XYZ file of C-alpha atoms in Angstrom:
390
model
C -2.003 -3.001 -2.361
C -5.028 -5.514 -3.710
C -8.446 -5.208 -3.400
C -9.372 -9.520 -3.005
C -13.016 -8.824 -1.801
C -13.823 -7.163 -5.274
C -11.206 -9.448 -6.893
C -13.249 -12.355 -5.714
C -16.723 -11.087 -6.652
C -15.239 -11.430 -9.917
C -13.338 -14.626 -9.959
C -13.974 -16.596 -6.199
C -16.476 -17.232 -3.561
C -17.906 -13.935 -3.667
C -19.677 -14.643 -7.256
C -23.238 -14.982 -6.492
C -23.355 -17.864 -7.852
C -20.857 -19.429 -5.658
C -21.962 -17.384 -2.782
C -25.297 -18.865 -2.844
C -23.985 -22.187 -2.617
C -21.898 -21.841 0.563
C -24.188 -19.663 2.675
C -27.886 -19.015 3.058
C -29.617 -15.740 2.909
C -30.487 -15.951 6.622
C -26.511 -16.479 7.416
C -25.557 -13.612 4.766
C -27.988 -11.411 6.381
C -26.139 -12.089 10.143
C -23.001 -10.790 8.480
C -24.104 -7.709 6.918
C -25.654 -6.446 10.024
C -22.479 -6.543 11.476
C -20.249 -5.130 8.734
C -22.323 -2.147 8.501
C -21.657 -0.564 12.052
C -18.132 -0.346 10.433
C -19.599 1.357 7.261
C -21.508 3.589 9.472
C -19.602 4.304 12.342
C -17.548 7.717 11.307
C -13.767 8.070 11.863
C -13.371 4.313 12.043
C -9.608 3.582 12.711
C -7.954 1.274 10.054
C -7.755 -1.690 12.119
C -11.001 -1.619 12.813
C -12.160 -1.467 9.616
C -9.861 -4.341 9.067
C -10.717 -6.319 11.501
C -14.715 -5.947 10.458
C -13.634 -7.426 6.816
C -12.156 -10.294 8.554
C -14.697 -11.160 10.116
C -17.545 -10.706 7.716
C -15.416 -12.829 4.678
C -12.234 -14.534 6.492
C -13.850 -16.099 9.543
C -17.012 -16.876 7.056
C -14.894 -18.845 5.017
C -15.396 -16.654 2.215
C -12.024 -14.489 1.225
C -8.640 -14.391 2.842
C -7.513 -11.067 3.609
C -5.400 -10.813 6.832
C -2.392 -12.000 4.556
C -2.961 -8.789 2.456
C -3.597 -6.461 4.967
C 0.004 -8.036 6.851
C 2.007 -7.072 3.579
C 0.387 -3.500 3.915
C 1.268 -2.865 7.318
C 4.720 -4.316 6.554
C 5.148 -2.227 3.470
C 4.439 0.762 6.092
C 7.114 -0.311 7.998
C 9.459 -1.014 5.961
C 8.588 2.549 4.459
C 9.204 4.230 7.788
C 12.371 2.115 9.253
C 14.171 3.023 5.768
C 13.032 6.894 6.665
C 14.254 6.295 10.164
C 17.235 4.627 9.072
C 17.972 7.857 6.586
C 17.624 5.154 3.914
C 15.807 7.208 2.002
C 15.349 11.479 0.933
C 11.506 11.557 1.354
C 11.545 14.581 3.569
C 12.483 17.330 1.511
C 9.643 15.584 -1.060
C 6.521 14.991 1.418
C 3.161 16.343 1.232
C 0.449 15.465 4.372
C -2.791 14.316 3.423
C -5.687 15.324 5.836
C -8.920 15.726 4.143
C -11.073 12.253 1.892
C -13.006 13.093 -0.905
C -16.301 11.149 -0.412
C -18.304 10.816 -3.715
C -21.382 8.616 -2.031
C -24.723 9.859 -3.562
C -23.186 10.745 -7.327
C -24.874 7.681 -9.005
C -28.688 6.999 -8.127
C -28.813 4.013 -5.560
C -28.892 1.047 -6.773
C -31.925 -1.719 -5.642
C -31.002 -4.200 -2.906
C -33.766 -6.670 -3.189
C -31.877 -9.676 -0.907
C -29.509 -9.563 1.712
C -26.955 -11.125 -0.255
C -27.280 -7.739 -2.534
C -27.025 -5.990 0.865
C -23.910 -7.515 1.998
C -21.995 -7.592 -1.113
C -22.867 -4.176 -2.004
C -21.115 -3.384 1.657
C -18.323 -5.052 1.248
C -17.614 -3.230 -1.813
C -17.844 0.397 0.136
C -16.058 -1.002 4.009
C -13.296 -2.426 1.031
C -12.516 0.944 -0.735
C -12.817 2.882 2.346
C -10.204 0.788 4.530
C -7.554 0.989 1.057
C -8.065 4.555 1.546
C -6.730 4.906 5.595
C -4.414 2.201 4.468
C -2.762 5.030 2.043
C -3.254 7.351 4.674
C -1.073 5.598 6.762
C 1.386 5.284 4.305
C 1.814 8.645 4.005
C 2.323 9.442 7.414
C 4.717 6.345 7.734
C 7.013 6.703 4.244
C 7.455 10.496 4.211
C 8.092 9.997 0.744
C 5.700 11.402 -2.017
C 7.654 9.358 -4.671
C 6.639 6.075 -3.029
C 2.820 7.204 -1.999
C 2.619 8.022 -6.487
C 4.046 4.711 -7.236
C 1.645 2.936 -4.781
C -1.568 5.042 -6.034
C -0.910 4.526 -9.566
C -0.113 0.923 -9.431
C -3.875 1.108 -7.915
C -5.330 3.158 -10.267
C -4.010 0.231 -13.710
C -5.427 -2.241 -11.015
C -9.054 -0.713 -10.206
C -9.237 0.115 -14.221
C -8.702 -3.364 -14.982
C -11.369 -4.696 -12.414
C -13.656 -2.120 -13.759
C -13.078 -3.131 -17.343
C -13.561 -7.172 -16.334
C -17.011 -6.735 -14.081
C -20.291 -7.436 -15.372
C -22.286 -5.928 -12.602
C -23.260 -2.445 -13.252
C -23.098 -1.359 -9.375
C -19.021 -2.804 -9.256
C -18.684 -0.481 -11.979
C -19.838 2.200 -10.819
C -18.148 2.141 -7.252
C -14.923 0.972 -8.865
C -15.243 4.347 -10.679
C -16.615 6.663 -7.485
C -13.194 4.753 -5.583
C -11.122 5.710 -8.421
C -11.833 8.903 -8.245
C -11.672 9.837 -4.769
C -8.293 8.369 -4.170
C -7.113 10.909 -7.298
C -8.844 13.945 -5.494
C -7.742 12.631 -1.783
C -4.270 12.218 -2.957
C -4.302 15.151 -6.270
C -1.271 17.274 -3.882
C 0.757 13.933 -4.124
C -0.212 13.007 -7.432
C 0.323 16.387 -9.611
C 4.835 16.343 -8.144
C 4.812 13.726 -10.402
C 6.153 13.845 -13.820
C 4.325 10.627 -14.884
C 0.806 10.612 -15.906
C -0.780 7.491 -17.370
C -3.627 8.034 -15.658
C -7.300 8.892 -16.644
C -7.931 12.048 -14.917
C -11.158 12.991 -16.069
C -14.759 11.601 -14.966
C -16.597 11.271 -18.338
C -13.888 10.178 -19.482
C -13.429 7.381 -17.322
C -17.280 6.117 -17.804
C -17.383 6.744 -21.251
C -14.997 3.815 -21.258
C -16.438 1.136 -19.690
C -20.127 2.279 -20.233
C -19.596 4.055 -23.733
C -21.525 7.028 -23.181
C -20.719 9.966 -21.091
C -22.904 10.075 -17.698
C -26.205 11.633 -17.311
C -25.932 16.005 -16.466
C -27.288 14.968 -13.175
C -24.633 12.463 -12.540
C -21.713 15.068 -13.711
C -23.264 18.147 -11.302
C -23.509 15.886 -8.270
C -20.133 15.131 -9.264
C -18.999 18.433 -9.599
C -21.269 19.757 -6.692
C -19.081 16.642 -4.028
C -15.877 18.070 -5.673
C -16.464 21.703 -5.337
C -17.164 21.084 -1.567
C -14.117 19.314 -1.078
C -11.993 21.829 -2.895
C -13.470 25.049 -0.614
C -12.865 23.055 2.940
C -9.056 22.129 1.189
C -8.555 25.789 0.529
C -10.290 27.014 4.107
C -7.910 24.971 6.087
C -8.679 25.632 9.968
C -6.075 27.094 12.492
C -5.642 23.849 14.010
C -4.578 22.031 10.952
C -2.243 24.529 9.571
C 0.191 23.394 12.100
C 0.647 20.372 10.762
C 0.919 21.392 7.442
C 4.628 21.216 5.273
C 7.407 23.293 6.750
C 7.438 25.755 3.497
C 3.533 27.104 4.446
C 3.605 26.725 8.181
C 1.955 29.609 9.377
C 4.559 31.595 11.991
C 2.974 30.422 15.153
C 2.719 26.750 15.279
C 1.292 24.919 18.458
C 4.075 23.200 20.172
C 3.373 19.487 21.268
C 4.245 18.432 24.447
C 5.690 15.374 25.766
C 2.481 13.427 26.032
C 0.863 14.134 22.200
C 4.540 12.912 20.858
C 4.114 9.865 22.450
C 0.690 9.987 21.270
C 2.001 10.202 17.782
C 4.278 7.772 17.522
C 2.726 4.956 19.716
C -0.511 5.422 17.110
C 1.544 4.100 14.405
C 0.954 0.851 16.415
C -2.686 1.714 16.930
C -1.902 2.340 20.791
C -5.170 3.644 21.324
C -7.133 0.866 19.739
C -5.463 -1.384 22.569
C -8.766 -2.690 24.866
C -7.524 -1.574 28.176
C -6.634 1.753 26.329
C -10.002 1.799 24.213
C -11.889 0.586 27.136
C -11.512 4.140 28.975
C -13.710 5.482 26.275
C -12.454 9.192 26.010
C -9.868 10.773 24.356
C -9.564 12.710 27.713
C -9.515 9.646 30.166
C -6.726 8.270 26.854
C -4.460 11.668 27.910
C -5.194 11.369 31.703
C -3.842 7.434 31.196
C -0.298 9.239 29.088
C 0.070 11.981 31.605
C 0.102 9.077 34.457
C 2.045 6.973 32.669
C 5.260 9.168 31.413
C 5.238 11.786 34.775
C 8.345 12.428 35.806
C 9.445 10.763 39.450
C 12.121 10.952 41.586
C 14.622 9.106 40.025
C 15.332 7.548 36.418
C 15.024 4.204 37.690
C 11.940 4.906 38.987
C 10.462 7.001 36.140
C 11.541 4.304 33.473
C 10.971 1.723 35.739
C 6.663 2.901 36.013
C 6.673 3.299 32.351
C 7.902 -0.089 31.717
C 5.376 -1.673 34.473
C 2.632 0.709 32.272
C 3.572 -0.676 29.272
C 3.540 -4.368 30.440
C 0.230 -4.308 31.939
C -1.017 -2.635 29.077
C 0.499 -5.548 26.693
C 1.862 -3.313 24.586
C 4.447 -5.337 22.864
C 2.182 -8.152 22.616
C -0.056 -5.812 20.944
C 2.566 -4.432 18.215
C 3.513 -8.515 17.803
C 0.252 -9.814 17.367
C -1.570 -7.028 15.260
C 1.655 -5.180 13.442
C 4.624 -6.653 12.973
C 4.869 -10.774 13.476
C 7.874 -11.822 14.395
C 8.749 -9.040 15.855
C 11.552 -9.551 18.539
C 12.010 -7.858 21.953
C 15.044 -6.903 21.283
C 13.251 -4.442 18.875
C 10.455 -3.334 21.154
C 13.497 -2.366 23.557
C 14.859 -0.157 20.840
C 11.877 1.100 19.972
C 11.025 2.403 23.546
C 14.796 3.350 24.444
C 14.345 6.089 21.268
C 10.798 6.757 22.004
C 10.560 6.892 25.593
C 14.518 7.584 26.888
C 14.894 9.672 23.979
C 17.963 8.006 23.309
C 19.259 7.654 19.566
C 20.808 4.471 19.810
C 21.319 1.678 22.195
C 18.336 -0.653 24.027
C 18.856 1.116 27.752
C 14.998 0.304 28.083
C 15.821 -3.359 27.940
C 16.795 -3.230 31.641
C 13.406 -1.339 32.651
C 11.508 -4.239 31.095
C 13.179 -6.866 32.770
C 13.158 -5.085 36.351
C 9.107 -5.490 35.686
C 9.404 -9.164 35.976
C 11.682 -9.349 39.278
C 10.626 -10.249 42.668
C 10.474 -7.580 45.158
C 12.570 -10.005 47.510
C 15.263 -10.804 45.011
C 17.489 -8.580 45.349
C 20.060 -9.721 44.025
C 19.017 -10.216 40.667
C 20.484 -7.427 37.798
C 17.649 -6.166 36.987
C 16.190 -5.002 40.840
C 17.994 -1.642 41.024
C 15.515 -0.594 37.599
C 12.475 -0.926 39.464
C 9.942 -1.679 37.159
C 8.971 -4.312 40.020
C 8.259 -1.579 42.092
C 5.310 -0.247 40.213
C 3.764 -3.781 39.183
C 0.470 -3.852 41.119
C 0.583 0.575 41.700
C -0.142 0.725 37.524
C -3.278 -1.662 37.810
C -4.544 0.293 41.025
C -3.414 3.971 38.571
C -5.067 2.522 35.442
C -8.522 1.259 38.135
C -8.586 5.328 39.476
C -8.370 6.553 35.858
C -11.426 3.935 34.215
C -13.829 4.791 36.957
C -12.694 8.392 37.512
């Protein structure tokens, strides 16, 4: 897990130097204004804060990052099919992480006099703040507090070092806001470890690269953002305790029902950031779109066969192929819906439900016909019409 948009305001493109070279202020200007509805925006998913960075520095010809962002989300899955697999003991060891530390405001502002000092100055926060949900994400997909540690401190050498090797005072000083709200974000995960080679302390960590301890102000804003986030930690809310580790789970947890499980898991692929998903605009019309989609009907063939019709008009595996895992094959999307939707812990029975999609109604003699998926081909677009303007 890199960081090449600070990276290269240290050693590529994004030098100012350089920068002013390969684009004008009036292009850099176009860019920010776009980044920052990202920045903005609260409760951004990861891909879209991914897909923001691409498009303000890849498509710009600036930075490539899509190639970092792919190993991420393959490290995530790799993480989760080894804890699916029982490939790993990350259970028994795994702490969830639901609250951020944000430590914007601690350091006075810093001048933007040109929009290049705009847009880099972004890019710096939309950067630190998508490596953050990308950890968050790894948690949820590794299970495994041992991995999360290694990942974090491997980040924590690597933001030290760019700290150390910048020359601009405002790098410095978000390197060192970043560096500390991944420690307080992820402290729970952190402090199982036996291993710290770490700089834990805040003074401490300026004193080095600015040799003086901050200003009183800095260290009580400091302690002021910390304090905050330490009282909502320790005043979790009813609805979060049930997701909290088995060992203090409150006795009454909310059950989930068929519909958030699917939720759950189909999010790991960013299900609702799909655009005929996202384009129903509310998480309720989103749950209205599940409830259709998974109801029970008269028969297997036909329940299976309407999810699979669901699924194909929604593009679903195109989706998980294009944005999550390339290469992916359908041979694993039918396994993947055969454990997820049938329930079933082995096999790929869903394979026949996605092929019965693509039949004829008049050929009946094909293999697939009795599954029935071609059934429900144009009854899902008129379903998924009644839901978007209902």
């Amino acid at each position: 897990m890199t960081l090449p948009i600070i990276d290269s305001m240290l050693r590529g493109d994004l030098r100012k130097r350089i920068l002013a070279t390969l684009k004008t202020e009036k292009e850099i200007s176009l860019l920010w204004r776009d980044l920052i509805k990202a920045y903005t925006q609260s409760n951004q998913s990861l891909m879209a804060l991914e897909n923001s960075l691409i498009a303000a520095v890849e498509t710009s010809g600036l930075v490539q990052v899509s190639a970092v962002y792919k190993n991420d989300r393959d490290q995530r899955l790799g993480a989760e099919q080894a804890r699916e697999q029982g490939m790993n003991f990350g259970d028994n060891d795994y702490t969830i992480v639901n609250e951020k530390l944000c430590l914007d405001g601690v350091f006075e502002p810093m001048p933007e006099a040109t929009p290049t000092d705009k847009f880099l100055h972004l890019l710096v926060k939309v950067e630190c703040q998508r490596t953050i949900e990308a950890l968050l994400m790894l948690v949820a997909s590794a299970h495994d507090d041992g991995v999360v540690r290694t990942y974090i401190r491997k980040l924590f050498a690597y933001i030290t070092s760019l700290c150390k090797d910048a020359n601009d005072i405002y790098l410095k000083k978000e390197l060192t806001l970043f560096y500390f709200e991944l420690f307080h974000t992820f402290k729970s995960v952190l402090d199982k470890g036996n291993l710290q080679t770490y700089e834990t302390d805040f003074e401490n960590f300026i004193f080095e690269w600015k040799g003086e301890f901050p200003s009183n102000e800095v260290i009580a804003r400091y302690n002021d953002k910390l304090n905050t986030f330490t009282q909502s930690i320790e005043n979790v809310s009813d609805s979060t305790k049930s997701e909290l580790p088995k060992h203090i789970q409150p006795e009454k947890v909310v059950q989930k029902d068929k519909f958030d499980l699917f939720l759950d898991v189909a999010n790991k692929f960013t299900f609702e950031e799909m655009p005929k998903v996202k384009e129903l605009g509310t998480p309720q019309k989103i749950r209205q779109l599940v409830e259709c989609m998974l109801q029970e009907k008269e028969s297997a063939a036909d329940t299976f066969g309407h999810i699979a019709a669901w699924l194909d008009y929604l593009g679903f595996y195109k989706w998980i192929a294009d944005n999550h895992m390339i290469g992916f094959k359908l041979n694993q999307y039918d396994d993947w819906c055969t454990k997820n939707i049938m329930k079933k812990t082995s096999g790929n029975a869903f394979r026949h439900y996605r092929l019965s999609v693509g039949v004829k109604e008049t050929d009946t003699e094909n293999a697939s016909y009795r599954y029935l998926g071609w059934k429900y081909k144009k009854i899902v677009e008129e379903e998924y019409k009644m839901i978007l303007e209902g």
